[in-house]
Short mmCIF file of C-alpha atoms in Angstrom, two decimals:
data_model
loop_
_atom_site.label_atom_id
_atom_site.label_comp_id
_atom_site.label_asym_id
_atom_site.label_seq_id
_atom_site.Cartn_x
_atom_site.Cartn_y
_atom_site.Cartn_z
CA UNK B 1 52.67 -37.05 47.92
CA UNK B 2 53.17 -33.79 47.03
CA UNK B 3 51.72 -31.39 50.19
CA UNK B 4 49.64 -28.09 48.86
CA UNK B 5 47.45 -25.40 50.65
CA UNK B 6 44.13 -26.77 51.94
CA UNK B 7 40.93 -24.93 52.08
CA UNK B 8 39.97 -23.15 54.98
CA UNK B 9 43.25 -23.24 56.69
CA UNK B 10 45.60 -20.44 57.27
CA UNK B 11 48.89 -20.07 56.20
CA UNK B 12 51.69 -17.83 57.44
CA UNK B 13 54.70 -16.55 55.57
CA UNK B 14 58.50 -17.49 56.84
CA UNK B 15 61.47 -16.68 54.93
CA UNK B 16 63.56 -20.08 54.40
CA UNK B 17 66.51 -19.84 57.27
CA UNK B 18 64.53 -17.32 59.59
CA UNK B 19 61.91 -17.70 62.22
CA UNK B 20 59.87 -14.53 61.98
CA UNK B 21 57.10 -14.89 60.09
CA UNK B 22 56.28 -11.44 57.29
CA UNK B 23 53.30 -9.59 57.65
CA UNK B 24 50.17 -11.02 56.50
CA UNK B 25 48.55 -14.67 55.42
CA UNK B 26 47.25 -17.15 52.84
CA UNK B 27 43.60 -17.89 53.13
CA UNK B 28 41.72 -19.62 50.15
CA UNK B 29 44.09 -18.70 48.13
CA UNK B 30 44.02 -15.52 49.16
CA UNK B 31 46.61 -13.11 50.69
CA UNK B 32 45.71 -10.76 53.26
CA UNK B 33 48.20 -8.28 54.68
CA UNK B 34 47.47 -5.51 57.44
CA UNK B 35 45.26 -7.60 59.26
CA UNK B 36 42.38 -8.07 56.67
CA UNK B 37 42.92 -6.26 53.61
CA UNK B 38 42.84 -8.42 50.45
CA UNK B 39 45.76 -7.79 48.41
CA UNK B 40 47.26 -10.41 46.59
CA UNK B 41 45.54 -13.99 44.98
CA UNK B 42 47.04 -17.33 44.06
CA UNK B 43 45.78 -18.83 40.71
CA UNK B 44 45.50 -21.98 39.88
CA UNK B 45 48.72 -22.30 37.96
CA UNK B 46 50.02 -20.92 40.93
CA UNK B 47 50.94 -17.48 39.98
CA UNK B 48 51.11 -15.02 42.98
CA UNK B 49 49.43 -12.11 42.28
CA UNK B 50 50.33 -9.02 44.57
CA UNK B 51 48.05 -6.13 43.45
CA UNK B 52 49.55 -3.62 45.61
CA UNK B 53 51.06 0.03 43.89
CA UNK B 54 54.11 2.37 44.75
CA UNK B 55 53.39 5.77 45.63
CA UNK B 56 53.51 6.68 42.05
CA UNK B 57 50.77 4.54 41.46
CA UNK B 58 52.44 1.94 39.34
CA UNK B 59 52.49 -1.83 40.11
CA UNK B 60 55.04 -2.86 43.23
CA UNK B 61 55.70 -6.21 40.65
CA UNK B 62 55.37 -5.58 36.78
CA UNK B 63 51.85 -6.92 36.30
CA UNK B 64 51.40 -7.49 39.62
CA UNK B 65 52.80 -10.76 39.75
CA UNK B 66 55.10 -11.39 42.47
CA UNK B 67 56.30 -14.98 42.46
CA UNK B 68 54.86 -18.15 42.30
CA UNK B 69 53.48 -21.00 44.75
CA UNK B 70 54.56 -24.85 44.66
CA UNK B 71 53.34 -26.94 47.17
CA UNK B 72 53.99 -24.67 50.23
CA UNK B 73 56.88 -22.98 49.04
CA UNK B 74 56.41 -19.16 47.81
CA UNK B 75 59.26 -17.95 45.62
CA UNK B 76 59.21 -14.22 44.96
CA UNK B 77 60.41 -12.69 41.85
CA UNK B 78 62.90 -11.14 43.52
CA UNK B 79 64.70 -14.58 44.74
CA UNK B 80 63.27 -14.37 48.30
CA UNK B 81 61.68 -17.74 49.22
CA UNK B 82 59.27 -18.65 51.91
CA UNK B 83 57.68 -21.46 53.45
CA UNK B 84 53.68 -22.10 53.72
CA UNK B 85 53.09 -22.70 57.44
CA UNK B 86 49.62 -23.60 58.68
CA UNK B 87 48.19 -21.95 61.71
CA UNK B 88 46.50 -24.20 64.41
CA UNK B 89 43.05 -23.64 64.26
#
């Protein structure tokens, strides 16, 4: 059985082979970074969407996406692979 994000439950960001987690969380399908702010959105193909700009005011990821989700894995377009970890309630 394949495992995948459930609703309701939080999930934090780790980097595969380190035990820091990254700044912000997947809620819903949802990514929050900065304690609350909205910035990024799974679809349902799992696309990762990270609608956040440089200075310049261009997208940080061309079109904003950023990588895509399977199962609890997040792979970013730039090779950099974390791990889905659910927060105890």
């Amino acid at each position: 059985m394949t495992q995948a994000m459930e609703a309701g439950k939080i999930y934090r960001l780790r980097p595969v082979g380190s035990q820091q987690f990254s700044d912000g969380f997947l809620q819903d399908n949802c990514f929050y970074e900065g304690g609350s702010h909205h910035v990024g959105d799974v679809e349902a193909d799992g696309t990762f969407r990270y609608r956040v700009n440089l200075p310049d005011g261009s997208p940080k990821y061309p079109d904003h996406i950023a990588g895509h989700v399977d199962s609890l894995t997040l792979t970013r377009k730039d090779g950099l692979v974390f791990e889905l970890v659910e927060q105890p309630a």
